[in-house]
Short mmCIF file of C-alpha atoms in Angstrom, two decimals:
data_model
loop_
_atom_site.label_atom_id
_atom_site.label_comp_id
_atom_site.label_asym_id
_atom_site.label_seq_id
_atom_site.Cartn_x
_atom_site.Cartn_y
_atom_site.Cartn_z
CA MET A 25 40.33 -5.17 2.30
CA ASN A 26 41.24 -6.43 -1.12
CA LEU A 27 42.72 -3.30 -2.46
CA SER A 28 45.97 -2.15 -3.85
CA ALA A 29 47.64 1.10 -4.56
CA SER A 30 50.32 2.11 -7.09
CA ASP A 31 53.82 0.89 -6.77
CA ASP A 32 55.02 4.41 -6.00
CA THR A 33 52.57 4.80 -3.26
CA ARG A 34 53.61 1.58 -1.72
CA ARG A 35 57.43 2.43 -1.84
CA ASP A 36 56.51 5.74 -0.32
CA ALA A 37 54.41 4.12 2.49
CA GLU A 38 57.12 1.67 3.14
CA ALA A 39 59.65 4.44 3.60
CA SER A 40 57.26 6.49 5.81
CA ARG A 41 56.51 3.27 7.90
CA GLU A 42 60.31 2.88 8.43
CA ARG A 43 60.68 6.43 9.68
CA ILE A 44 57.49 6.76 11.68
CA SER A 45 56.24 4.44 14.09
CA ARG A 46 54.68 7.04 16.48
CA ILE A 47 53.54 10.47 15.68
CA ARG A 48 51.66 13.10 17.75
CA VAL A 49 48.71 15.18 16.28
CA ARG A 50 47.70 18.12 18.37
CA SER A 51 49.27 16.41 21.45
CA ALA A 52 47.25 13.20 20.92
CA PRO A 53 49.17 10.22 20.32
CA VAL A 54 48.43 7.82 17.39
CA THR A 55 50.38 4.78 17.05
CA ILE A 56 50.65 3.30 13.43
CA LYS A 57 51.28 -0.41 13.85
CA ARG A 58 50.85 -1.22 10.23
CA LEU A 59 50.70 0.86 7.18
CA ALA A 60 50.47 -1.69 4.42
CA PRO A 61 48.27 -1.58 1.09
CA ALA A 62 45.42 -3.57 2.95
CA SER A 63 45.09 -1.00 5.34
CA MET A 64 45.69 2.29 3.32
CA GLY A 65 42.09 2.96 2.42
CA ARG A 66 39.85 2.24 -0.61
CA ALA A 67 42.08 3.23 -3.24
CA ALA A 68 45.52 4.80 -4.20
CA ALA A 69 44.09 8.40 -3.43
CA LYS A 70 43.11 7.38 -0.01
CA ALA A 71 46.84 6.33 0.64
CA ARG A 72 48.27 9.35 -0.78
CA ASN A 73 46.12 11.46 1.45
CA CYS A 74 47.65 9.47 4.39
CA LEU A 75 51.10 10.44 3.15
CA ARG A 76 50.04 13.91 2.69
CA PHE A 77 49.01 14.23 6.34
CA MET A 78 52.21 12.86 7.34
CA PHE A 79 54.12 15.44 5.32
CA LEU A 80 52.21 18.27 6.66
CA TYR A 81 52.78 16.91 10.26
CA ASN A 82 56.58 16.49 9.81
CA THR A 83 56.80 20.19 8.21
CA GLY A 84 55.19 21.47 11.30
CA MET A 85 51.90 22.50 9.56
CA PRO A 86 48.78 21.90 11.72
CA VAL A 87 46.81 18.66 11.20
CA SER A 88 43.65 17.83 13.15
CA ARG A 89 43.43 14.42 14.78
CA ARG A 90 40.17 13.79 13.14
CA ALA A 91 41.42 14.57 9.78
CA PHE A 92 44.37 12.43 10.11
CA LEU A 93 42.27 9.30 11.49
CA MET A 94 39.79 9.76 8.68
CA SER A 95 42.69 9.62 6.20
CA LEU A 96 43.78 6.35 7.67
CA ALA A 97 40.38 4.88 7.46
CA GLY A 98 39.95 6.03 3.92
CA ALA A 99 36.97 8.10 4.99
CA ALA A 100 35.49 10.78 3.25
CA MET A 101 36.15 14.55 4.60
CA PRO A 102 33.18 16.56 5.51
CA GLY A 103 31.59 17.92 2.36
CA GLN A 104 32.46 14.75 0.31
CA SER A 105 30.42 11.67 -0.48
CA ALA A 106 32.21 8.51 0.42
CA PRO A 107 32.05 5.81 -2.37
CA VAL A 108 29.65 3.01 -1.88
CA ARG A 109 31.65 0.04 -0.67
CA ASN A 110 29.65 -3.05 -1.79
CA VAL A 111 26.81 -3.79 -4.29
CA LEU A 112 24.30 -6.41 -3.99
CA PHE A 113 23.08 -6.93 -7.52
CA ILE A 114 19.58 -8.90 -7.50
CA SER A 115 18.18 -10.02 -10.75
CA THR A 116 14.92 -11.72 -11.47
CA ASP A 117 13.76 -13.29 -14.84
CA ASP A 118 10.51 -12.19 -16.52
CA LEU A 119 9.24 -10.30 -13.54
CA ASN A 120 6.77 -7.47 -14.18
CA ASN A 121 5.43 -4.85 -11.58
CA CYS A 122 3.10 -7.19 -9.87
CA LEU A 123 4.59 -6.42 -6.57
CA SER A 124 3.00 -4.70 -3.38
CA ALA A 125 5.88 -2.23 -3.64
CA TYR A 126 4.28 -1.01 -6.91
CA GLY A 127 0.81 -1.10 -5.60
CA HIS A 128 -0.43 -4.68 -6.41
CA ASP A 129 -3.24 -5.76 -4.07
CA VAL A 130 -2.86 -9.59 -4.61
CA VAL A 131 0.91 -10.19 -4.64
CA ARG A 132 2.31 -9.36 -1.27
CA THR A 133 5.91 -9.13 -1.43
CA PRO A 134 7.28 -7.96 2.00
CA ASN A 135 10.97 -8.38 1.32
CA ILE A 136 11.06 -6.42 -1.99
CA ASP A 137 9.15 -3.89 -0.11
CA ARG A 138 12.11 -3.75 2.45
CA ILE A 139 14.28 -2.83 -0.45
CA ALA A 140 11.86 -0.07 -1.70
CA ARG A 141 11.60 1.42 1.85
CA ASN A 142 15.16 1.66 1.99
CA GLY A 143 15.78 3.65 -1.51
CA VAL A 144 14.13 4.81 -4.47
CA ARG A 145 11.54 2.80 -6.44
CA PHE A 146 11.54 3.75 -10.29
CA ASP A 147 7.89 3.75 -11.55
CA ARG A 148 8.86 4.47 -15.16
CA ALA A 149 11.94 2.13 -15.84
CA TYR A 150 12.23 0.46 -19.03
CA CYS A 151 14.41 -2.17 -20.68
CA GLN A 152 16.10 -1.88 -23.97
CA PHE A 153 14.77 -4.94 -25.47
CA PRO A 154 12.06 -7.25 -23.79
CA LEU A 155 13.98 -10.56 -24.36
CA CYS A 156 16.29 -12.03 -21.84
CA SER A 157 19.84 -11.91 -23.63
CA PRO A 158 19.55 -8.62 -25.49
CA SER A 159 18.26 -6.75 -22.32
CA ARG A 160 20.93 -8.37 -19.97
CA VAL A 161 23.86 -7.59 -22.26
CA SER A 162 22.72 -3.87 -22.48
CA ILE A 163 22.54 -3.92 -18.68
CA MET A 164 25.98 -5.52 -18.34
CA THR A 165 27.85 -3.68 -21.08
CA GLY A 166 25.87 -0.38 -20.90
CA TYR A 167 25.48 -0.30 -24.66
CA ALA A 168 22.06 -0.47 -26.53
CA PRO A 169 21.12 -3.37 -28.69
CA ASP A 170 21.89 -1.76 -31.94
CA THR A 171 25.50 -1.34 -30.73
CA THR A 172 25.89 -4.72 -29.14
CA LYS A 173 23.93 -6.45 -32.05
CA ILE A 174 22.34 -8.99 -29.66
CA TYR A 175 18.89 -9.42 -30.99
CA ASP A 176 18.43 -13.15 -30.20
CA LEU A 177 19.10 -15.86 -27.52
CA LYS A 178 21.86 -17.53 -29.19
CA THR A 179 24.78 -15.03 -30.04
CA HIS A 180 27.42 -14.26 -27.50
CA PHE A 181 28.21 -10.54 -27.23
CA ARG A 182 32.00 -11.19 -27.29
CA THR A 183 31.48 -12.08 -31.02
CA THR A 184 30.23 -8.68 -31.79
CA ILE A 185 31.72 -6.21 -29.13
CA PRO A 186 34.84 -8.34 -28.01
CA ASN A 187 36.40 -5.52 -26.04
CA ALA A 188 33.68 -4.35 -24.05
CA VAL A 189 34.48 -3.56 -20.39
CA THR A 190 31.38 -5.19 -18.57
CA LEU A 191 30.14 -3.85 -15.30
CA GLY A 192 31.66 -6.68 -13.42
CA GLN A 193 35.08 -6.26 -15.15
CA LEU A 194 35.00 -2.52 -14.10
CA PHE A 195 34.61 -3.58 -10.48
CA GLN A 196 37.42 -5.87 -10.76
CA LYS A 197 39.56 -3.04 -12.25
CA ASN A 198 39.00 -1.12 -9.05
CA ASN A 199 40.09 -4.00 -6.94
CA VAL A 200 36.47 -5.25 -6.00
CA PHE A 201 35.76 -8.82 -5.70
CA ALA A 202 33.02 -9.70 -8.52
CA ALA A 203 31.01 -12.96 -8.35
CA ARG A 204 27.84 -14.26 -9.60
CA VAL A 205 25.29 -16.96 -8.75
CA GLY A 206 22.74 -17.99 -11.22
CA LYS A 207 21.32 -16.18 -13.97
CA ILE A 208 22.66 -12.61 -14.71
CA TYR A 209 23.47 -12.82 -18.39
CA HIS A 210 21.20 -15.23 -20.42
CA TYR A 211 20.56 -18.84 -19.67
CA GLY A 212 18.01 -20.90 -21.46
CA ASN A 213 15.39 -21.09 -18.70
CA PRO A 214 14.90 -24.16 -17.68
CA GLY A 215 17.19 -25.71 -20.50
CA ASP A 216 20.52 -24.24 -19.33
CA ILE A 217 20.10 -24.33 -15.53
CA GLY A 218 23.12 -25.70 -13.96
CA THR A 219 25.37 -24.48 -16.69
CA ASP A 220 27.32 -21.40 -17.72
CA GLY A 221 24.93 -20.60 -20.61
CA LEU A 222 25.81 -17.41 -22.23
CA ASP A 223 27.66 -16.04 -19.24
CA ASP A 224 30.87 -14.01 -19.62
CA PRO A 225 33.70 -15.40 -17.59
CA PRO A 226 35.70 -12.29 -17.69
CA THR A 227 32.98 -10.40 -15.81
CA TRP A 228 33.61 -12.39 -12.67
CA ASN A 229 36.25 -13.73 -10.41
CA GLN A 230 33.85 -16.44 -9.28
CA ARG A 231 30.58 -18.03 -10.80
CA PHE A 232 28.28 -20.64 -9.45
CA ASN A 233 25.46 -22.56 -11.45
CA PRO A 234 23.11 -24.09 -8.91
CA LYS A 235 20.64 -26.81 -10.10
CA GLY A 236 17.47 -27.65 -7.97
CA VAL A 237 14.64 -30.09 -8.00
CA ASP A 238 12.65 -27.90 -10.29
CA LYS A 239 14.82 -29.01 -13.10
CA THR A 240 13.87 -32.57 -12.39
CA GLU A 241 10.06 -31.90 -12.01
CA GLU A 242 9.42 -30.85 -15.61
CA ASP A 243 7.63 -33.93 -16.46
CA ARG A 244 4.90 -33.12 -13.77
CA LEU A 245 3.79 -29.77 -15.35
CA THR A 246 0.29 -28.83 -16.15
CA ASN A 247 1.06 -27.29 -19.59
CA PHE A 248 -1.69 -25.20 -21.40
CA THR A 249 0.35 -24.59 -24.49
CA PRO A 250 1.80 -28.00 -25.22
CA ASN A 251 2.91 -27.04 -28.73
CA ARG A 252 5.45 -24.37 -27.49
CA GLY A 253 8.85 -25.24 -26.12
CA ILE A 254 9.06 -25.55 -22.46
CA GLY A 255 10.94 -22.30 -22.03
CA SER A 256 7.79 -20.26 -23.46
CA ALA A 257 5.12 -22.49 -22.46
CA VAL A 258 2.30 -21.63 -20.01
CA ALA A 259 2.96 -24.37 -17.64
CA TYR A 260 3.30 -24.80 -13.81
CA TYR A 261 3.72 -27.19 -10.93
CA ALA A 262 3.04 -26.74 -7.32
CA SER A 263 6.19 -28.67 -5.93
CA PRO A 264 6.04 -30.71 -2.55
CA ALA A 265 10.08 -29.86 -2.30
CA LYS A 266 11.21 -27.28 0.15
CA ASP A 267 12.61 -23.91 -0.85
CA ALA A 268 16.22 -24.96 -0.37
CA GLU A 269 15.78 -27.53 -2.68
CA HIS A 270 14.72 -25.53 -5.58
CA THR A 271 17.30 -23.61 -7.79
CA ASP A 272 16.59 -20.09 -6.44
CA GLY A 273 16.71 -21.40 -2.93
CA MET A 274 20.28 -22.65 -3.88
CA VAL A 275 20.90 -19.26 -5.36
CA ALA A 276 20.20 -17.57 -2.05
CA ASP A 277 22.32 -20.16 0.01
CA GLN A 278 25.26 -19.33 -2.22
CA ILE A 279 25.06 -15.59 -2.13
CA ILE A 280 24.63 -15.79 1.73
CA ARG A 281 27.96 -17.76 1.87
CA LEU A 282 29.75 -15.31 -0.40
CA MET A 283 28.83 -12.63 1.65
CA GLU A 284 29.98 -14.31 4.71
CA GLN A 285 33.22 -15.25 2.97
CA HIS A 286 33.91 -11.64 1.40
CA ARG A 287 32.52 -9.36 4.35
CA HIS A 288 35.93 -7.90 4.88
CA GLU A 289 36.45 -6.90 1.49
CA ARG A 290 34.64 -4.74 -1.38
CA PHE A 291 32.30 -6.85 -3.37
CA PHE A 292 29.97 -6.75 -6.36
CA LEU A 293 27.66 -9.86 -5.99
CA GLY A 294 25.22 -10.82 -8.93
CA CYS A 295 22.35 -12.69 -7.31
CA GLY A 296 20.74 -14.17 -10.24
CA PHE A 297 17.26 -15.66 -9.64
CA TYR A 298 15.41 -17.71 -12.23
CA LYS A 299 11.93 -16.89 -11.29
CA PRO A 300 9.31 -16.04 -12.21
CA HIS A 301 10.09 -17.16 -15.46
CA VAL A 302 8.23 -20.29 -16.81
CA PRO A 303 7.78 -23.06 -16.19
CA TRP A 304 6.25 -21.81 -12.82
CA ILE A 305 7.60 -24.44 -10.49
CA ALA A 306 7.56 -23.45 -6.67
CA PRO A 307 6.91 -25.06 -3.41
CA SER A 308 3.13 -25.65 -3.11
CA LYS A 309 2.73 -23.45 -0.06
CA TYR A 310 3.26 -20.30 -2.14
CA PHE A 311 0.25 -21.42 -4.58
CA ASP A 312 -1.75 -21.99 -1.37
CA GLN A 313 -1.11 -18.17 -0.49
CA VAL A 314 -2.76 -17.26 -3.67
CA PRO A 315 -6.54 -18.38 -3.57
CA LEU A 316 -7.98 -18.49 -7.29
CA GLU A 317 -11.04 -16.40 -6.26
CA ARG A 318 -8.58 -13.54 -5.67
CA VAL A 319 -7.03 -13.57 -9.22
CA LYS A 320 -8.81 -11.26 -11.51
CA LEU A 321 -8.51 -11.71 -15.31
CA ILE A 322 -7.15 -8.60 -17.17
CA PRO A 323 -9.86 -7.13 -19.49
CA PHE A 324 -9.72 -7.87 -23.08
CA GLU A 325 -11.62 -7.79 -26.26
CA GLU A 326 -10.83 -9.24 -29.65
CA TRP A 327 -10.72 -5.85 -31.40
CA GLU A 328 -7.63 -4.72 -29.37
CA MET A 329 -5.40 -6.99 -31.53
CA THR A 330 -6.24 -4.57 -34.48
CA ILE A 331 -5.39 -1.42 -32.72
CA ALA A 332 -1.71 -1.58 -33.73
CA PRO A 333 0.13 -2.77 -36.78
CA GLN A 334 0.66 -6.69 -37.05
CA TRP A 335 4.17 -6.52 -35.86
CA ALA A 336 3.03 -5.29 -32.34
CA TYR A 337 1.82 -8.56 -31.48
CA PHE A 338 3.62 -11.60 -30.18
CA THR A 339 0.83 -14.08 -28.99
CA ARG A 340 -1.38 -15.34 -31.82
CA PRO A 341 -4.02 -16.37 -31.48
CA ALA A 342 -5.03 -14.21 -28.60
CA HIS A 343 -4.03 -15.92 -25.17
CA TRP A 344 -2.77 -18.84 -27.33
CA GLY A 345 -6.26 -20.07 -27.08
CA MET A 346 -6.38 -20.56 -23.58
CA SER A 347 -9.74 -20.68 -21.68
CA GLU A 348 -10.75 -18.26 -18.97
CA ARG A 349 -10.16 -20.87 -16.42
CA GLN A 350 -6.60 -21.58 -17.78
CA ARG A 351 -5.66 -18.02 -17.66
CA LEU A 352 -6.71 -17.56 -14.13
CA GLU A 353 -4.58 -20.83 -13.15
CA ALA A 354 -1.69 -19.34 -15.18
CA MET A 355 -1.69 -16.05 -13.42
CA ARG A 356 -2.13 -17.72 -10.04
CA ALA A 357 1.08 -19.71 -10.87
CA TYR A 358 2.93 -16.71 -11.80
CA TYR A 359 2.03 -14.87 -8.71
CA ALA A 360 3.03 -17.89 -6.61
CA THR A 361 6.48 -18.03 -8.09
CA ILE A 362 6.87 -14.25 -7.27
CA LEU A 363 6.02 -15.12 -3.48
CA PHE A 364 8.62 -17.94 -3.52
CA LEU A 365 10.97 -15.28 -5.03
CA ASP A 366 10.20 -12.90 -2.61
CA ALA A 367 11.04 -15.33 0.18
CA GLN A 368 14.63 -15.96 -1.12
CA VAL A 369 15.16 -12.33 -1.39
CA GLY A 370 14.09 -12.10 2.13
CA ARG A 371 16.84 -14.69 3.21
CA VAL A 372 19.52 -12.63 1.49
CA LEU A 373 18.55 -9.27 3.09
CA ASP A 374 18.50 -10.95 6.38
CA ALA A 375 22.05 -12.28 5.97
CA LEU A 376 23.02 -8.71 4.89
CA GLU A 377 21.69 -7.45 8.15
CA ARG A 378 23.19 -10.13 10.23
CA LEU A 379 26.51 -9.56 8.88
CA LYS A 380 26.11 -5.96 9.43
CA LEU A 381 26.78 -4.94 5.85
CA GLN A 382 23.47 -3.06 5.21
CA ASP A 383 25.10 0.33 6.02
CA ASN A 384 27.69 0.32 3.35
CA THR A 385 26.09 -2.02 0.73
CA ALA A 386 23.91 -0.68 -2.23
CA VAL A 387 21.13 -3.02 -3.34
CA VAL A 388 19.83 -2.96 -6.90
CA PHE A 389 16.82 -5.02 -7.60
CA TRP A 390 15.81 -5.47 -11.30
CA SER A 391 14.29 -7.73 -13.91
CA ASP A 392 15.36 -8.09 -17.45
CA HIS A 393 11.92 -6.91 -18.72
CA GLY A 394 8.26 -7.13 -17.84
CA TYR A 395 5.77 -9.60 -18.50
CA GLN A 396 2.22 -9.66 -20.15
CA LEU A 397 -0.52 -11.61 -18.47
CA GLY A 398 -3.33 -11.10 -21.34
CA GLU A 399 -3.12 -7.45 -21.88
CA HIS A 400 -3.96 -6.80 -25.52
CA GLY A 401 -4.36 -10.79 -25.72
CA GLN A 402 -0.47 -11.26 -25.18
CA TRP A 403 1.35 -13.31 -22.87
CA MET A 404 5.08 -13.29 -22.08
CA LYS A 405 7.35 -10.55 -23.47
CA GLN A 406 8.59 -9.62 -26.81
CA THR A 407 6.22 -6.56 -27.37
CA VAL A 408 6.80 -2.93 -26.61
CA PHE A 409 3.48 -2.54 -25.06
CA GLU A 410 3.77 -1.15 -21.61
CA PRO A 411 3.60 -4.45 -19.61
CA ALA A 412 6.48 -5.95 -21.43
CA ALA A 413 8.79 -3.09 -21.75
CA ARG A 414 8.23 -1.64 -18.21
CA SER A 415 10.02 -3.51 -15.28
CA PRO A 416 10.76 -3.17 -11.63
CA LEU A 417 13.95 -1.19 -10.93
CA ILE A 418 14.81 -0.34 -7.25
CA ILE A 419 18.14 1.27 -5.80
CA ALA A 420 18.48 1.08 -2.16
CA GLY A 421 20.86 1.34 0.76
CA ALA A 422 24.23 2.79 0.66
CA GLY A 423 24.70 6.11 -1.38
CA VAL A 424 20.89 6.72 -1.68
CA LYS A 425 19.84 9.76 -0.06
CA ALA A 426 16.06 9.33 -0.71
CA ARG A 427 14.25 6.60 1.23
CA GLY A 428 10.92 4.92 0.67
CA LYS A 429 10.33 7.15 -2.32
CA GLY A 430 8.85 6.52 -5.85
CA CYS A 431 10.37 8.21 -8.89
CA PRO A 432 7.92 9.35 -11.66
CA ARG A 433 10.77 10.07 -14.05
CA THR A 434 11.39 7.87 -17.16
CA VAL A 435 14.64 5.95 -16.88
CA GLU A 436 16.18 3.07 -18.84
CA PHE A 437 18.13 0.12 -17.69
CA LEU A 438 21.15 1.49 -19.63
CA ASP A 439 21.21 3.96 -16.66
CA ILE A 440 22.25 1.15 -14.23
CA TYR A 441 25.96 0.82 -15.26
CA PRO A 442 26.86 4.53 -15.06
CA THR A 443 24.90 4.87 -11.86
CA LEU A 444 26.91 2.04 -10.01
CA ALA A 445 30.19 3.47 -11.57
CA ASP A 446 29.36 6.82 -9.92
CA LEU A 447 27.93 5.65 -6.66
CA CYS A 448 31.05 3.41 -6.17
CA GLY A 449 33.67 5.80 -7.30
CA LEU A 450 34.86 3.44 -9.97
CA LYS A 451 37.53 4.72 -12.28
CA GLY A 452 37.97 3.71 -15.87
CA ALA A 453 34.38 3.44 -16.91
CA PRO A 454 33.97 3.67 -20.84
CA LYS A 455 33.24 7.10 -21.96
CA ASP A 456 30.77 6.15 -24.70
CA LEU A 457 28.21 4.42 -22.50
CA HIS A 458 24.57 5.22 -23.54
CA GLY A 459 23.20 5.77 -20.08
CA VAL A 460 23.62 8.31 -17.46
CA SER A 461 23.81 8.16 -13.80
CA LEU A 462 20.69 8.36 -11.85
CA ARG A 463 22.34 9.73 -9.00
CA PRO A 464 20.32 12.97 -9.09
CA LEU A 465 17.30 11.06 -8.83
CA LEU A 466 18.44 8.91 -5.87
CA ASP A 467 19.04 12.17 -4.00
CA ASN A 468 15.72 13.76 -5.25
CA PRO A 469 13.16 11.37 -7.02
CA ASN A 470 11.32 14.38 -8.26
CA ALA A 471 14.30 16.21 -9.67
CA GLY A 472 13.99 17.71 -13.13
CA TRP A 473 14.61 14.98 -15.88
CA ASP A 474 14.14 15.13 -19.58
CA ARG A 475 15.30 11.71 -20.86
CA PRO A 476 13.01 9.41 -22.58
CA ALA A 477 13.46 5.57 -22.59
CA VAL A 478 14.07 3.72 -25.90
CA SER A 479 12.92 -0.02 -26.09
CA GLN A 480 13.07 -2.15 -29.27
CA VAL A 481 11.98 -5.53 -30.40
CA ARG A 482 12.38 -7.46 -33.71
CA ARG A 483 9.96 -9.83 -35.58
CA GLY A 484 11.74 -12.70 -37.55
CA GLY A 485 10.68 -15.05 -40.27
CA LYS A 486 10.76 -14.38 -44.04
CA GLN A 487 10.75 -10.60 -43.20
CA ILE A 488 12.83 -9.05 -40.52
CA VAL A 489 11.08 -6.06 -38.84
CA MET A 490 12.59 -3.93 -36.27
CA GLY A 491 10.37 -1.96 -33.88
CA HIS A 492 11.86 1.04 -31.90
CA SER A 493 9.62 2.77 -29.35
CA LEU A 494 10.21 5.89 -27.40
CA ARG A 495 8.70 6.32 -24.08
CA THR A 496 8.29 9.75 -22.18
CA GLU A 497 6.50 10.36 -19.01
CA ARG A 498 3.20 10.86 -21.00
CA TYR A 499 3.64 9.39 -24.51
CA ARG A 500 4.88 6.27 -26.27
CA TYR A 501 5.75 6.51 -29.98
CA THR A 502 6.70 3.28 -31.94
CA MET A 503 7.97 2.94 -35.38
CA TRP A 504 8.29 -0.40 -37.32
CA ASN A 505 11.20 -0.48 -39.81
CA ALA A 506 11.44 3.22 -39.61
CA GLY A 507 7.72 3.70 -40.07
CA ARG A 508 7.41 1.66 -43.33
CA GLU A 509 5.66 -1.14 -41.53
CA GLY A 510 3.46 1.12 -39.38
CA GLU A 511 3.49 3.40 -36.41
CA GLU A 512 1.88 3.76 -32.82
CA LEU A 513 1.18 6.65 -30.68
CA TYR A 514 -0.32 6.42 -27.11
CA ASP A 515 -1.11 9.08 -24.53
CA TYR A 516 -1.08 7.50 -21.25
CA SER A 517 -2.54 10.34 -19.34
CA ALA A 518 -5.79 9.68 -20.98
CA ASP A 519 -5.17 5.95 -21.96
CA PRO A 520 -3.08 4.08 -19.65
CA ARG A 521 -4.23 0.69 -21.25
CA GLU A 522 -3.03 1.65 -24.77
CA LEU A 523 -6.40 1.24 -26.28
CA LYS A 524 -6.55 4.51 -28.32
CA GLN A 525 -4.11 4.68 -31.25
CA LEU A 526 -3.31 8.07 -32.24
CA ALA A 527 -0.70 7.53 -34.91
CA LYS A 528 -3.05 8.51 -37.68
CA GLU A 529 -5.09 11.27 -35.95
CA PRO A 530 -4.71 14.65 -37.85
CA SER A 531 -4.40 16.53 -34.77
CA ALA A 532 -1.55 14.19 -33.39
CA GLN A 533 0.65 14.61 -36.24
CA PRO A 534 3.00 17.42 -34.92
CA LEU A 535 3.49 15.57 -31.81
CA LYS A 536 4.03 12.38 -33.58
CA GLN A 537 6.65 14.01 -35.77
CA GLN A 538 8.32 15.65 -32.87
CA LEU A 539 8.69 12.34 -30.90
CA ARG A 540 9.87 10.39 -34.12
CA ALA A 541 12.62 13.00 -34.70
CA ARG A 542 13.81 12.56 -31.08
CA LEU A 543 13.53 8.76 -31.29
CA GLU A 544 15.51 8.71 -34.54
CA LYS A 545 18.25 10.94 -33.27
CA ILE A 546 18.75 8.58 -30.26
CA ILE A 547 18.81 5.20 -32.12
CA LYS A 548 21.15 6.48 -34.79
CA ALA A 549 23.48 7.62 -31.98
CA ARG A 550 23.13 4.25 -30.60
CA GLY A 551 24.26 2.29 -33.82
CA TRP A 552 20.97 1.78 -35.64
CA LYS A 553 21.38 1.54 -39.35
CA ASP A 554 18.09 1.37 -41.29
CA GLU A 555 19.03 -1.88 -43.12
CA ALA A 556 18.34 -5.42 -43.04
CA VAL A 557 19.05 -7.12 -39.56
CA LYS A 558 20.58 -10.52 -39.54
CA VAL A 559 19.63 -12.44 -36.52
CA ASP A 560 18.97 -16.14 -35.65
CA THR A 561 15.17 -16.03 -36.03
CA SER A 562 15.07 -19.66 -34.41
CA ALA A 563 16.05 -18.50 -31.17
CA ASP A 564 13.04 -17.02 -29.67
CA ASP A 565 12.31 -19.43 -27.04
CA ASP A 566 14.16 -19.64 -23.58
CA ASP A 567 14.54 -23.33 -23.52
#
């Protein structure tokens, strides 16, 4: 194991090794062949436990054989919870909750379902900002966008918070090997495939940037929105190439190699898949698995785009003018790339089991944000409507007591960082992280929980408008430029499609003020100042 103790602990261990080559505990002999840092346990504390037991024995105090052996192995004593050894951190790009694990009846994802059966599926998990870079930076730093100041796709967070200790850095500080393959931080997709993009080298010991045939097949796309950049165009291609020739197939291959190479040491592996981000390129067999007649359009009427303030909408005109047939084909292509993604997830899970790592590895499955397929006439992300702000989050495997359970509590992606620090027993996590550990919900998904989620999005152009949105288990309240540019209020218990705007209803004013006060308190604590936001407004597309 790639672990080290303090210098003092090492010296004590060396001295003990010289004095003791064979000891007897309760008349049972235990031979110590080697007591070096690599075999002293998971951390310096475990090595100190070993020395403590040696001391007790030499002073004649009783020590059980089992307790002594557990100290050597770095195991937790009864009543203690052993830290999780490894983390497989599976990221996806632009994935919404169209998964069979979340009840979708067309998109069957048996491998993502495997993760859900082995852990907790969060049914109300929300990103901080429904755009790739701001969301991913918040996940990896533990800070909200109003602290990171990342609102676009071009600014690197080291220019705004240079001393941030990222999640990968924290693992490294705890002597855990950290590596990533593919997209964990933002990459223009597909423009930056094969490059480092906006990656953060200090986060990783190693990083890999695969590039598959999907990067060379872009000229074969069927494109329903040719005036948009390819990274935000509704475009697809059913490729004749095999899974392993595509970028995400290569991501899976490299992650499997890393697990094989580092299976004897602690690891934090970022498995960054690029799908189902546009352009929707996947092997043709996955398109064949989604018959067009099974795809159903999401209901929409033009008046829906008048419900909320103008800033609430990203797609104008509705559906970017696509016909119903084009929308059906687009949805089919999106579903097909999810099936392709699921197959690659399955290959990684198979390797985890083949290497017998599943019992000491936590698996975290997430997407940077949701994705709209026509709700409110909107496509893609960049709104705080439910389909864009809500995203899949599943935490499974080692350290998770509840298995195969859904959690109805409202959680944020800011909670991922402190949760992993807690599960893995990591020392030195920043004290000012904006999220909290979800461990109580991993033990009991229905435990009491009163923490809303906050998402935000900004609109650029001649006028910069920031929208902040607070989501509780029942309500969503959104204010644009502190309410000066409009407000929204929805009650999901009666209106799951967000079609009845309550912000101006007289009877809803006390509730609105209560939610607004709560939202203002949270965003101020997270760095928001009601002033002009300077951002690169040219950076809205992912290419």
